[in-house]
XYZ file of N, CA and C in Angstrom:
804
model
N -49.983 -132.082 -84.544
C -51.193 -131.654 -83.827
C -51.020 -130.218 -83.347
N -52.079 -129.440 -83.395
C -52.096 -128.112 -82.824
C -51.672 -128.216 -81.360
N -50.547 -127.565 -81.012
C -50.004 -127.732 -79.661
C -50.955 -127.216 -78.598
N -51.640 -126.115 -78.914
C -52.601 -125.586 -77.950
C -53.746 -126.570 -77.739
N -54.204 -127.177 -78.837
C -55.274 -128.159 -78.726
C -54.783 -129.396 -77.982
N -53.537 -129.750 -78.210
C -52.935 -130.883 -77.502
C -52.912 -130.631 -75.997
N -52.544 -129.435 -75.596
C -52.551 -129.093 -74.168
C -53.974 -129.132 -73.613
N -54.920 -128.648 -74.418
C -56.312 -128.671 -73.956
C -56.797 -130.107 -73.773
N -56.391 -131.011 -74.654
C -56.779 -132.418 -74.504
C -56.236 -132.985 -73.193
N -54.985 -132.678 -72.898
C -54.413 -133.152 -71.629
C -55.186 -132.583 -70.435
N -55.521 -131.308 -70.505
C -56.245 -130.668 -69.394
C -57.665 -131.223 -69.258
N -58.310 -131.464 -70.399
C -59.660 -132.032 -70.359
C -59.634 -133.459 -69.823
N -58.607 -134.199 -70.170
C -58.472 -135.563 -69.646
C -58.283 -135.535 -68.135
N -57.459 -134.621 -67.664
C -57.274 -134.470 -66.216
C -58.593 -134.104 -65.541
N -59.343 -133.190 -66.152
C -60.613 -132.745 -65.560
C -61.609 -133.900 -65.472
N -61.747 -134.666 -66.546
C -62.702 -135.787 -66.551
C -62.300 -136.850 -65.530
N -61.012 -137.109 -65.421
C -60.564 -138.113 -64.445
C -60.773 -137.616 -63.011
N -60.541 -136.341 -62.776
C -60.731 -135.803 -61.433
C -62.200 -135.854 -61.026
N -63.082 -135.469 -61.951
C -64.517 -135.547 -61.667
C -64.945 -137.000 -61.469
N -64.418 -137.886 -62.304
C -64.751 -139.300 -62.174
C -64.292 -139.882 -60.850
N -63.140 -139.444 -60.382
C -62.631 -139.918 -59.091
C -63.588 -139.517 -57.969
N -64.105 -138.298 -58.053
C -65.031 -137.845 -57.011
C -66.327 -138.649 -57.044
N -66.820 -138.917 -58.260
C -68.042 -139.704 -58.372
C -67.823 -141.136 -57.900
N -66.676 -141.697 -58.225
C -66.409 -143.095 -57.863
C -66.422 -143.290 -56.353
N -66.054 -142.252 -55.621
C -66.072 -142.350 -54.151
C -67.479 -142.611 -53.612
N -68.497 -142.162 -54.353
C -69.867 -142.349 -53.896
C -70.608 -143.466 -54.608
N -69.895 -144.247 -55.430
C -70.542 -145.317 -56.208
C -70.398 -146.641 -55.461
N -71.553 -147.208 -55.047
C -71.517 -148.424 -54.230
C -71.926 -149.674 -54.992
N -72.502 -149.512 -56.198
C -72.995 -150.672 -56.923
C -74.355 -151.146 -56.438
N -74.989 -150.380 -55.572
C -76.335 -150.710 -55.078
C -77.153 -149.415 -55.021
N -78.433 -149.530 -54.648
C -79.214 -148.319 -54.414
C -80.354 -148.613 -53.458
N -80.894 -147.551 -52.872
C -82.050 -147.649 -51.969
C -83.152 -146.703 -52.438
N -83.197 -146.404 -53.745
C -84.185 -145.459 -54.266
C -85.550 -146.125 -54.338
N -86.594 -145.386 -53.960
C -87.920 -146.012 -53.917
C -88.928 -145.371 -54.861
N -88.636 -144.180 -55.427
C -89.598 -143.565 -56.343
C -88.886 -142.564 -57.250
N -89.665 -142.015 -58.199
C -89.108 -141.110 -59.216
C -88.460 -139.881 -58.596
N -89.086 -139.292 -57.581
C -88.522 -138.096 -56.962
C -87.127 -138.378 -56.383
N -86.962 -139.545 -55.791
C -85.643 -139.881 -55.243
C -84.623 -140.107 -56.357
N -85.070 -140.691 -57.473
C -84.171 -140.875 -58.621
C -83.697 -139.519 -59.139
N -84.639 -138.596 -59.334
C -84.296 -137.267 -59.849
C -83.347 -136.550 -58.894
N -83.624 -136.634 -57.607
C -82.763 -135.963 -56.619
C -81.364 -136.572 -56.603
N -81.269 -137.887 -56.735
C -79.958 -138.547 -56.740
C -79.150 -138.147 -57.969
N -79.830 -138.047 -59.127
C -79.137 -137.623 -60.353
C -78.636 -136.182 -60.211
N -79.484 -135.311 -59.683
C -79.087 -133.908 -59.496
C -77.885 -133.803 -58.563
N -77.869 -134.591 -57.508
C -76.745 -134.548 -56.574
C -75.457 -135.047 -57.237
N -75.560 -136.109 -58.043
C -74.371 -136.622 -58.739
C -73.848 -135.594 -59.738
N -74.762 -134.981 -60.512
C -74.355 -133.940 -61.464
C -73.623 -132.803 -60.733
N -74.187 -132.384 -59.591
C -73.587 -131.272 -58.853
C -72.174 -131.620 -58.373
N -72.020 -132.815 -57.824
C -70.710 -133.186 -57.295
C -69.665 -133.281 -58.406
N -70.067 -133.784 -59.571
C -69.120 -133.869 -60.684
C -68.796 -132.487 -61.252
N -69.832 -131.665 -61.433
C -69.618 -130.335 -62.020
C -68.735 -129.455 -61.150
N -68.807 -129.611 -59.842
C -67.969 -128.799 -58.953
C -66.486 -128.997 -59.255
N -66.151 -130.160 -59.781
C -64.758 -130.437 -60.157
C -64.529 -130.151 -61.638
N -65.441 -130.648 -62.474
C -65.228 -130.639 -63.924
C -65.250 -129.241 -64.533
N -66.276 -128.476 -64.199
C -66.464 -127.198 -64.901
C -65.315 -126.208 -64.701
N -64.869 -125.953 -63.463
C -63.777 -124.980 -63.330
C -62.493 -125.409 -64.027
N -62.210 -126.700 -64.054
C -60.993 -127.167 -64.729
C -61.102 -126.974 -66.236
N -62.273 -127.254 -66.808
C -62.441 -127.071 -68.255
C -62.441 -125.589 -68.625
N -63.084 -124.774 -67.816
C -63.117 -123.342 -68.131
C -61.726 -122.721 -67.986
N -60.931 -123.227 -67.069
C -59.554 -122.744 -66.949
C -58.713 -123.179 -68.150
N -58.990 -124.364 -68.671
C -58.230 -124.873 -69.815
C -58.517 -124.097 -71.089
N -59.736 -123.592 -71.238
C -60.142 -122.919 -72.472
C -61.032 -121.738 -72.086
N -60.435 -120.652 -71.574
C -61.246 -119.541 -71.058
C -62.155 -118.904 -72.105
N -61.775 -119.009 -73.371
C -62.587 -118.380 -74.424
C -63.806 -119.205 -74.804
N -63.881 -120.434 -74.332
C -64.991 -121.311 -74.717
C -66.200 -121.068 -73.826
N -67.387 -121.066 -74.427
C -68.606 -120.983 -73.646
C -68.924 -122.311 -72.982
N -69.938 -122.290 -72.129
C -70.344 -123.496 -71.400
C -71.830 -123.740 -71.661
N -72.163 -124.926 -72.161
C -73.558 -125.282 -72.415
C -74.174 -125.759 -71.110
N -75.151 -125.008 -70.612
C -75.717 -125.292 -69.299
C -76.616 -126.533 -69.295
N -77.433 -126.692 -70.347
C -78.415 -127.781 -70.361
C -77.825 -128.983 -71.088
N -77.495 -130.029 -70.341
C -76.844 -131.187 -70.951
C -77.787 -131.974 -71.852
N -79.106 -131.727 -71.767
C -80.063 -132.440 -72.614
C -80.527 -131.599 -73.804
N -79.889 -130.463 -74.041
C -80.293 -129.588 -75.138
C -79.831 -130.151 -76.472
N -80.493 -129.699 -77.564
C -80.085 -130.098 -78.903
C -80.032 -128.871 -79.795
N -79.670 -129.083 -81.082
C -79.625 -127.999 -82.042
C -78.274 -127.309 -82.096
N -78.075 -126.472 -83.134
C -76.795 -125.793 -83.320
C -76.491 -124.799 -82.195
N -75.194 -124.560 -81.989
C -74.719 -123.570 -81.036
C -74.334 -122.291 -81.778
N -74.177 -121.206 -81.053
C -73.651 -119.989 -81.659
C -72.212 -120.230 -82.123
N -71.745 -119.401 -83.058
C -70.381 -119.546 -83.563
C -69.373 -119.414 -82.423
N -68.213 -120.050 -82.616
C -67.172 -119.992 -81.596
C -66.978 -121.329 -80.910
N -66.257 -121.303 -79.793
C -65.952 -122.524 -79.062
C -66.893 -122.697 -77.867
N -67.261 -123.962 -77.637
C -68.138 -124.322 -76.519
C -67.667 -125.624 -75.902
N -67.779 -125.725 -74.596
C -67.664 -127.009 -73.925
C -69.054 -127.627 -73.839
N -69.189 -128.834 -74.394
C -70.400 -129.632 -74.218
C -69.984 -130.827 -73.353
N -70.418 -130.820 -72.115
C -69.979 -131.845 -71.166
C -71.184 -132.533 -70.542
N -70.989 -133.770 -70.188
C -71.985 -134.465 -69.361
C -71.261 -134.925 -68.106
N -71.579 -134.335 -66.960
C -70.840 -134.655 -65.737
C -71.050 -136.085 -65.275
N -72.197 -136.667 -65.634
C -72.446 -138.091 -65.341
C -73.224 -138.664 -66.531
N -72.530 -138.977 -67.599
C -73.186 -139.599 -68.761
C -73.624 -141.010 -68.349
N -74.942 -141.254 -68.399
C -75.475 -142.507 -67.848
C -75.810 -142.359 -66.380
N -76.284 -141.165 -65.995
C -76.579 -140.921 -64.576
C -77.628 -141.889 -64.038
N -78.570 -142.308 -64.890
C -79.590 -143.259 -64.428
C -78.929 -144.578 -63.998
N -77.846 -144.958 -64.691
C -77.110 -146.159 -64.287
C -76.357 -145.907 -62.986
N -75.698 -144.750 -62.914
C -74.895 -144.423 -61.730
C -75.731 -144.506 -60.451
N -76.920 -143.887 -60.473
C -77.691 -143.839 -59.225
C -78.341 -145.177 -58.890
N -78.398 -146.104 -59.863
C -78.949 -147.434 -59.592
C -77.856 -148.477 -59.337
N -76.605 -148.041 -59.329
C -75.523 -148.985 -59.040
C -75.068 -149.805 -60.232
N -75.478 -149.391 -61.454
C -75.041 -150.073 -62.677
C -73.752 -149.413 -63.151
N -72.785 -150.197 -63.579
C -71.435 -149.683 -63.820
C -71.280 -148.875 -65.106
N -72.290 -148.816 -65.989
C -72.143 -148.163 -67.292
C -72.419 -146.663 -67.178
N -71.427 -145.911 -66.772
C -71.529 -144.450 -66.711
C -70.136 -143.865 -66.944
N -70.098 -142.568 -67.242
C -68.833 -141.938 -67.614
C -68.911 -140.445 -67.344
N -67.771 -139.791 -67.478
C -67.691 -138.325 -67.495
C -67.191 -137.940 -68.881
N -67.909 -137.027 -69.557
C -67.507 -136.647 -70.912
C -67.282 -135.139 -71.003
N -66.369 -134.773 -71.888
C -66.125 -133.359 -72.185
C -65.718 -133.248 -73.645
N -66.473 -132.442 -74.397
C -66.192 -132.266 -75.824
C -66.065 -130.782 -76.127
N -64.987 -130.414 -76.806
C -64.820 -129.031 -77.241
C -65.366 -128.911 -78.660
N -66.342 -128.017 -78.830
C -66.996 -127.800 -80.120
C -66.574 -126.438 -80.651
N -66.153 -126.417 -81.907
C -65.749 -125.144 -82.540
C -66.613 -124.947 -83.771
N -67.376 -123.871 -83.794
C -68.267 -123.578 -84.926
C -69.101 -124.796 -85.300
N -69.645 -125.434 -84.251
C -70.590 -126.550 -84.378
C -69.968 -127.863 -84.836
N -68.648 -127.957 -84.792
C -67.979 -129.224 -85.089
C -67.160 -129.657 -83.882
N -67.249 -130.943 -83.467
C -66.422 -131.397 -82.347
C -64.952 -131.461 -82.765
N -64.073 -130.868 -81.958
C -62.649 -130.873 -82.311
C -61.817 -131.728 -81.358
N -62.288 -131.924 -80.141
C -61.631 -132.885 -79.263
C -62.643 -133.396 -78.246
N -62.408 -134.603 -77.774
C -63.322 -135.164 -76.779
C -62.584 -136.099 -75.842
N -63.116 -136.194 -74.624
C -62.620 -137.123 -73.609
C -63.825 -137.832 -73.010
N -63.730 -139.153 -72.925
C -64.754 -139.958 -72.248
C -64.022 -140.824 -71.234
N -64.264 -140.554 -69.948
C -63.573 -141.314 -68.887
C -64.558 -142.210 -68.158
N -64.209 -143.488 -68.038
C -65.033 -144.481 -67.349
C -64.372 -144.790 -66.009
N -64.854 -144.180 -64.928
C -64.181 -144.341 -63.630
C -64.174 -145.774 -63.103
N -65.205 -146.560 -63.398
C -65.272 -147.911 -62.836
C -64.127 -148.778 -63.344
N -63.782 -148.625 -64.621
C -62.687 -149.413 -65.202
C -61.374 -148.636 -65.259
N -61.457 -147.327 -65.053
C -60.269 -146.490 -65.172
C -59.832 -146.250 -66.605
N -60.733 -146.479 -67.552
C -60.416 -146.364 -68.979
C -60.771 -144.971 -69.496
N -59.910 -144.432 -70.371
C -60.161 -143.120 -70.951
C -60.080 -143.192 -72.473
N -61.149 -142.741 -73.133
C -61.199 -142.648 -74.596
C -61.001 -141.180 -74.976
N -60.187 -140.950 -76.000
C -59.948 -139.585 -76.467
C -59.946 -139.539 -77.991
N -60.272 -138.390 -78.525
C -60.167 -138.173 -79.972
C -59.931 -136.696 -80.231
N -59.148 -136.423 -81.247
C -58.940 -135.065 -81.745
C -59.202 -135.107 -83.246
N -59.951 -134.141 -83.762
C -60.298 -134.129 -85.180
C -59.045 -134.214 -86.050
N -59.024 -135.198 -86.908
C -57.905 -135.384 -87.822
C -56.722 -136.131 -87.241
N -56.836 -136.547 -85.958
C -55.692 -137.170 -85.294
C -56.014 -138.568 -84.755
N -57.166 -139.107 -85.081
C -57.494 -140.458 -84.652
C -58.172 -140.509 -83.292
N -58.650 -141.706 -82.984
C -59.300 -141.976 -81.696
C -58.462 -142.989 -80.942
N -58.440 -142.855 -79.610
C -57.560 -143.697 -78.793
C -58.267 -144.132 -77.506
N -57.864 -145.303 -77.007
C -58.254 -145.774 -75.683
C -56.983 -145.954 -74.874
N -56.806 -145.075 -73.879
C -55.586 -145.097 -73.067
C -54.339 -145.126 -73.949
N -54.370 -144.329 -75.030
C -53.229 -144.197 -75.917
C -53.164 -145.198 -77.049
N -54.032 -146.217 -77.035
C -54.043 -147.228 -78.095
C -54.991 -146.810 -79.206
N -54.507 -146.814 -80.446
C -55.318 -146.373 -81.577
C -56.522 -147.289 -81.778
N -57.678 -146.692 -82.040
C -58.909 -147.452 -82.243
C -59.262 -147.547 -83.722
N -59.953 -148.635 -84.084
C -60.457 -148.809 -85.450
C -61.788 -149.540 -85.389
N -62.719 -149.124 -86.255
C -64.028 -149.768 -86.285
C -63.903 -151.176 -86.854
N -64.986 -151.942 -86.744
C -64.945 -153.360 -87.101
C -64.879 -153.552 -88.622
N -64.473 -154.764 -89.059
C -64.407 -155.053 -90.507
C -65.682 -155.664 -91.066
N -66.795 -155.637 -90.327
C -68.037 -156.249 -90.819
C -68.413 -155.674 -92.190
N -68.921 -156.568 -93.049
C -69.270 -156.145 -94.413
C -70.750 -156.268 -94.732
N -71.550 -156.772 -93.784
C -72.979 -156.903 -94.031
C -73.753 -156.756 -92.742
N -75.025 -156.316 -92.870
C -75.825 -156.061 -91.675
C -76.216 -157.362 -90.978
N -76.429 -158.446 -91.740
C -76.777 -159.721 -91.124
C -75.592 -160.212 -90.280
N -75.813 -160.348 -89.000
C -74.715 -160.753 -88.122
C -73.988 -159.590 -87.489
N -74.344 -158.368 -87.879
C -73.753 -157.195 -87.220
C -74.379 -157.020 -85.835
N -73.609 -156.466 -84.924
C -74.091 -156.206 -83.551
C -74.376 -154.716 -83.453
N -75.650 -154.356 -83.416
C -76.055 -152.948 -83.498
C -76.960 -152.609 -82.327
N -77.054 -151.320 -82.012
C -77.852 -150.934 -80.858
C -78.449 -149.552 -80.988
N -79.373 -149.260 -80.072
C -79.993 -147.951 -79.977
C -80.284 -147.681 -78.506
N -80.914 -146.536 -78.230
C -81.241 -146.214 -76.847
C -82.134 -145.005 -76.774
N -82.700 -144.792 -75.615
C -83.528 -143.622 -75.329
C -82.595 -142.495 -74.933
N -82.793 -141.299 -75.510
C -81.861 -140.206 -75.257
C -82.139 -139.465 -73.957
N -83.416 -139.281 -73.618
C -83.731 -138.482 -72.432
C -85.156 -138.740 -71.994
N -85.496 -138.396 -70.753
C -86.889 -138.547 -70.295
C -87.848 -137.587 -70.985
N -87.325 -136.629 -71.755
C -88.175 -135.641 -72.399
C -88.773 -136.133 -73.713
N -88.431 -137.322 -74.163
C -88.876 -137.769 -75.475
C -90.393 -137.957 -75.527
N -90.928 -137.836 -76.753
C -92.377 -137.868 -76.943
C -92.860 -139.282 -77.263
N -94.201 -139.435 -77.250
C -94.789 -140.717 -77.625
C -94.440 -141.060 -79.076
N -94.335 -140.038 -79.927
C -93.950 -140.290 -81.315
C -92.554 -140.870 -81.419
N -91.632 -140.376 -80.591
C -90.266 -140.908 -80.598
C -90.234 -142.329 -80.052
N -91.007 -142.589 -79.005
C -91.044 -143.963 -78.479
C -91.544 -144.923 -79.555
N -92.523 -144.474 -80.362
C -93.038 -145.317 -81.436
C -91.959 -145.557 -82.492
N -91.200 -144.502 -82.819
C -90.098 -144.645 -83.780
C -89.055 -145.641 -83.275
N -88.722 -145.548 -81.991
C -87.734 -146.471 -81.421
C -88.214 -147.918 -81.581
N -89.501 -148.131 -81.298
C -90.043 -149.481 -81.418
C -89.989 -150.000 -82.848
N -90.386 -149.160 -83.825
C -90.379 -149.603 -85.226
C -88.977 -149.880 -85.722
N -88.043 -148.976 -85.396
C -86.685 -149.156 -85.910
C -86.002 -150.341 -85.243
N -86.267 -150.560 -83.962
C -85.664 -151.698 -83.274
C -86.183 -153.010 -83.858
N -87.472 -153.055 -84.144
C -88.040 -154.262 -84.759
C -87.413 -154.517 -86.131
N -87.273 -153.459 -86.921
C -86.699 -153.612 -88.261
C -85.242 -154.057 -88.198
N -84.487 -153.508 -87.259
C -83.070 -153.885 -87.161
C -82.896 -155.288 -86.578
N -83.795 -155.711 -85.693
C -83.723 -157.089 -85.200
C -83.917 -158.065 -86.351
N -84.849 -157.742 -87.241
C -85.098 -158.625 -88.382
C -83.920 -158.630 -89.349
N -83.277 -157.477 -89.512
C -82.198 -157.381 -90.502
C -80.866 -157.887 -89.968
N -80.567 -157.570 -88.703
C -79.242 -157.897 -88.173
C -79.235 -159.201 -87.381
N -80.323 -159.473 -86.712
C -80.385 -160.683 -85.899
C -80.038 -160.440 -84.442
N -79.178 -159.475 -84.161
C -78.777 -159.180 -82.779
C -78.797 -157.670 -82.581
N -79.531 -157.200 -81.586
C -79.556 -155.766 -81.267
C -79.474 -155.593 -79.761
N -79.200 -154.369 -79.365
C -79.244 -154.030 -77.945
C -79.865 -152.652 -77.802
N -80.581 -152.435 -76.720
C -81.162 -151.124 -76.409
C -80.749 -150.787 -74.991
N -79.916 -149.758 -74.858
C -79.401 -149.413 -73.535
C -78.987 -147.952 -73.528
N -78.746 -147.435 -72.348
C -78.234 -146.077 -72.171
C -76.965 -146.163 -71.333
N -76.079 -145.154 -71.531
C -76.182 -143.977 -72.373
C -75.610 -144.221 -73.767
N -75.918 -143.273 -74.690
C -75.447 -143.392 -76.064
C -73.930 -143.445 -76.149
N -73.266 -142.611 -75.371
C -71.807 -142.533 -75.486
C -71.137 -143.877 -75.218
N -71.686 -144.650 -74.267
C -71.050 -145.925 -73.955
C -71.321 -146.979 -75.025
N -72.391 -146.809 -75.808
C -72.551 -147.667 -76.982
C -71.601 -147.215 -78.094
N -71.435 -145.911 -78.241
C -70.606 -145.392 -79.344
C -69.123 -145.701 -79.140
N -68.654 -145.763 -77.900
C -67.242 -146.127 -77.723
C -67.017 -147.578 -78.134
N -68.049 -148.418 -78.014
C -67.910 -149.804 -78.465
C -67.837 -149.869 -79.997
N -68.583 -148.995 -80.682
C -68.476 -148.932 -82.150
C -67.081 -148.455 -82.541
N -66.594 -147.412 -81.879
C -65.256 -146.889 -82.200
C -64.170 -147.928 -81.945
N -64.378 -148.774 -80.938
C -63.379 -149.782 -80.594
C -63.507 -151.050 -81.432
N -64.513 -151.096 -82.307
C -64.680 -152.269 -83.171
C -65.331 -153.457 -82.493
N -65.885 -153.261 -81.301
C -66.542 -154.377 -80.611
C -67.970 -154.564 -81.110
N -68.669 -153.442 -81.332
C -69.987 -153.493 -81.964
C -69.890 -152.741 -83.287
N -70.993 -152.826 -84.070
C -70.874 -152.390 -85.460
C -71.693 -151.157 -85.820
N -72.637 -150.773 -84.976
C -73.427 -149.598 -85.309
C -74.317 -149.170 -84.163
N -74.688 -147.908 -84.183
C -75.591 -147.333 -83.175
C -76.444 -146.280 -83.856
N -77.757 -146.268 -83.543
C -78.626 -145.225 -84.071
C -79.481 -144.650 -82.959
N -79.997 -143.440 -83.180
C -80.835 -142.814 -82.164
C -81.793 -141.823 -82.807
N -83.038 -141.799 -82.332
C -84.052 -140.866 -82.817
C -84.049 -139.639 -81.909
N -82.944 -138.948 -81.859
C -82.811 -137.799 -80.986
C -81.566 -137.025 -81.411
N -81.460 -135.805 -80.886
C -80.312 -134.967 -81.241
C -79.678 -134.334 -80.007
N -79.811 -134.988 -78.849
C -79.218 -134.436 -77.629
C -77.700 -134.351 -77.807
N -77.172 -133.143 -77.731
C -75.752 -132.916 -78.074
C -74.806 -133.726 -77.204
N -75.019 -133.652 -75.882
C -74.023 -134.220 -74.978
C -73.923 -135.733 -75.122
N -74.989 -136.373 -75.624
C -74.953 -137.820 -75.787
C -74.396 -138.279 -77.108
N -74.209 -137.347 -78.068
C -73.804 -137.750 -79.415
C -72.468 -137.178 -79.851
N -72.118 -135.971 -79.403
C -70.920 -135.320 -79.941
C -69.651 -136.115 -79.655
N -69.487 -136.588 -78.418
C -68.262 -137.319 -78.080
C -68.150 -138.588 -78.902
N -69.236 -139.357 -78.956
C -69.219 -140.612 -79.698
C -69.075 -140.395 -81.196
N -69.693 -139.329 -81.721
C -69.581 -139.045 -83.154
C -68.124 -138.818 -83.544
N -67.407 -138.039 -82.739
C -65.997 -137.779 -83.063
C -65.163 -139.052 -82.903
N -65.412 -139.824 -81.843
C -64.647 -141.058 -81.633
C -64.857 -142.034 -82.795
N -66.113 -142.233 -83.218
C -66.382 -143.182 -84.306
C -65.784 -142.679 -85.620
N -65.964 -141.401 -85.930
C -65.416 -140.860 -87.182
C -63.903 -140.991 -87.217
N -63.252 -140.694 -86.088
C -61.789 -140.758 -86.055
C -61.281 -142.203 -86.032
N -62.154 -143.144 -85.693
C -61.780 -144.566 -85.751
C -62.079 -145.173 -87.118
N -62.555 -144.355 -88.063
C -62.801 -144.837 -89.426
C -64.246 -145.161 -89.723
N -65.161 -144.844 -88.806
C -66.571 -145.112 -89.027
C -67.256 -144.009 -89.823
N -68.526 -144.262 -90.141
C -69.330 -143.314 -90.906
C -70.439 -142.779 -90.007
N -70.591 -141.456 -89.976
C -71.560 -140.809 -89.089
C -72.497 -139.945 -89.929
N -73.783 -140.277 -89.905
C -74.789 -139.564 -90.705
C -76.088 -139.465 -89.914
N -77.118 -138.913 -90.570
C -78.459 -139.078 -90.019
C -79.007 -140.419 -90.529
N -80.258 -140.729 -90.205
C -80.792 -142.045 -90.571
C -81.050 -142.185 -92.061
N -80.972 -141.099 -92.818
C -81.166 -141.148 -94.258
C -79.840 -141.113 -95.017
N -78.738 -141.187 -94.306
C -77.434 -141.224 -94.946
C -76.830 -139.871 -95.240
N -77.484 -138.806 -94.806
C -76.927 -137.463 -95.012
C -75.922 -137.145 -93.907
N -74.888 -136.348 -94.193
C -73.896 -136.025 -93.159
C -74.560 -135.521 -91.888
N -74.133 -136.058 -90.730
C -74.727 -135.639 -89.463
C -74.164 -134.295 -89.018
N -75.031 -133.457 -88.471
C -74.615 -132.182 -87.895
C -75.532 -131.891 -86.717
N -75.286 -130.798 -86.036
C -76.143 -130.425 -84.905
C -77.531 -129.976 -85.357
N -77.735 -129.836 -86.685
C -79.074 -129.579 -87.230
C -79.878 -130.866 -87.394
N -79.206 -132.008 -87.385
C -79.882 -133.280 -87.660
C -80.828 -133.634 -86.515
N -81.886 -134.364 -86.853
C -82.852 -134.770 -85.832
C -82.690 -136.231 -85.427
N -81.856 -136.968 -86.148
C -81.563 -138.341 -85.749
C -80.129 -138.664 -86.133
N -79.670 -139.903 -85.835
C -78.225 -140.158 -85.815
C -77.956 -141.624 -86.129
N -76.922 -141.851 -86.938
C -76.451 -143.210 -87.203
C -74.935 -143.179 -87.305
N -74.270 -144.027 -86.540
C -72.814 -144.193 -86.627
C -72.544 -145.681 -86.791
N -71.751 -146.034 -87.801
C -71.542 -147.457 -88.081
C -70.220 -147.665 -88.794
N -69.779 -148.915 -88.751
C -68.622 -149.263 -89.557
C -69.011 -149.157 -91.037
N -68.113 -148.731 -91.916
C -68.506 -148.448 -93.307
C -69.135 -149.631 -94.024
N -68.744 -150.853 -93.667
C -69.254 -152.029 -94.363
C -70.733 -152.309 -94.159
N -71.344 -151.741 -93.139
C -72.782 -151.972 -92.916
C -73.589 -150.691 -92.978
N -72.916 -149.541 -93.100
C -73.622 -148.270 -92.916
C -74.768 -148.060 -93.904
N -74.511 -148.258 -95.194
C -75.548 -147.983 -96.195
C -76.748 -148.906 -95.987
N -76.475 -150.177 -95.670
C -77.566 -151.129 -95.457
C -78.377 -150.739 -94.218
N -77.697 -150.339 -93.156
C -78.386 -149.919 -91.936
C -79.226 -148.670 -92.189
N -78.683 -147.712 -92.920
C -79.440 -146.489 -93.221
C -80.692 -146.811 -94.020
N -80.592 -147.767 -94.946
C -81.763 -148.159 -95.720
C -82.859 -148.743 -94.855
N -82.475 -149.638 -93.934
C -83.457 -150.251 -93.031
C -84.095 -149.200 -92.138
N -83.282 -148.323 -91.572
C -83.790 -147.341 -90.618
C -84.640 -146.262 -91.289
N -84.227 -145.799 -92.464
C -85.021 -144.766 -93.143
C -86.373 -145.334 -93.565
N -86.405 -146.631 -93.930
C -87.694 -147.263 -94.254
C -88.587 -147.331 -93.035
N -87.996 -147.649 -91.874
C -88.781 -147.722 -90.639
C -89.353 -146.349 -90.279
N -88.587 -145.295 -90.516
C -89.073 -143.936 -90.240
C -90.246 -143.597 -91.169
N -90.112 -143.936 -92.449
C -91.174 -143.591 -93.416
C -92.475 -144.335 -93.127
N -92.374 -145.515 -92.538
C -93.575 -146.304 -92.257
C -94.487 -145.604 -91.249
N -93.929 -144.643 -90.511
C -94.734 -143.931 -89.525
C -95.708 -142.992 -90.149
């Protein structure tokens, strides 16, 4: 492994755990929110508290890397290195007292993820991946599931952000209906990264999304690919930051899932 990249992985892991520790101090498992404005304010406060710890540690670890300010942005980045981080991935869960949230940090080089850290403070679990070096959970090597057919596969999707359009909501509905018919079991939940770590760990078999929000896909894309999964757009083409949708699955179901999903898209 590139020793410099190895050191950066250690530093990024420390940063994500430190930010997660700060967030965990304020996580009660309950909430008293009464309207949208309070939800938005609570999310902003959580992001701020995490970023105060996370950002300076990551920027110190890789001073030459840029910082992506908008965690809900999509599309390609300028050439060079960038930190794409989500200080509270699953912030909507965090502020409502639901345990499915994480701190993520992904180093992107020339639009390809080269290392990532996903830390789950509630369980104390840390997922890591380095391009070409495999994916791990607390040091244990991960591998995607051995499923060979879509029928009986456990697959899921989710809403990427509050900014999505009515057209995207319609796509989500059509694709979810098609996958329920094909697989028999589906789930729809947020955030994407916490579904993708389950694919990388071989617990679930696939995840798709009608969105290209970087911070929700880059970490999971690298984890699934390094665990032996296949990552493309919904038409089976290699996924990149230019793609407008996303599919990550174990190889045994990927082609079948892409066929179902691309048909659902065309029906629109």
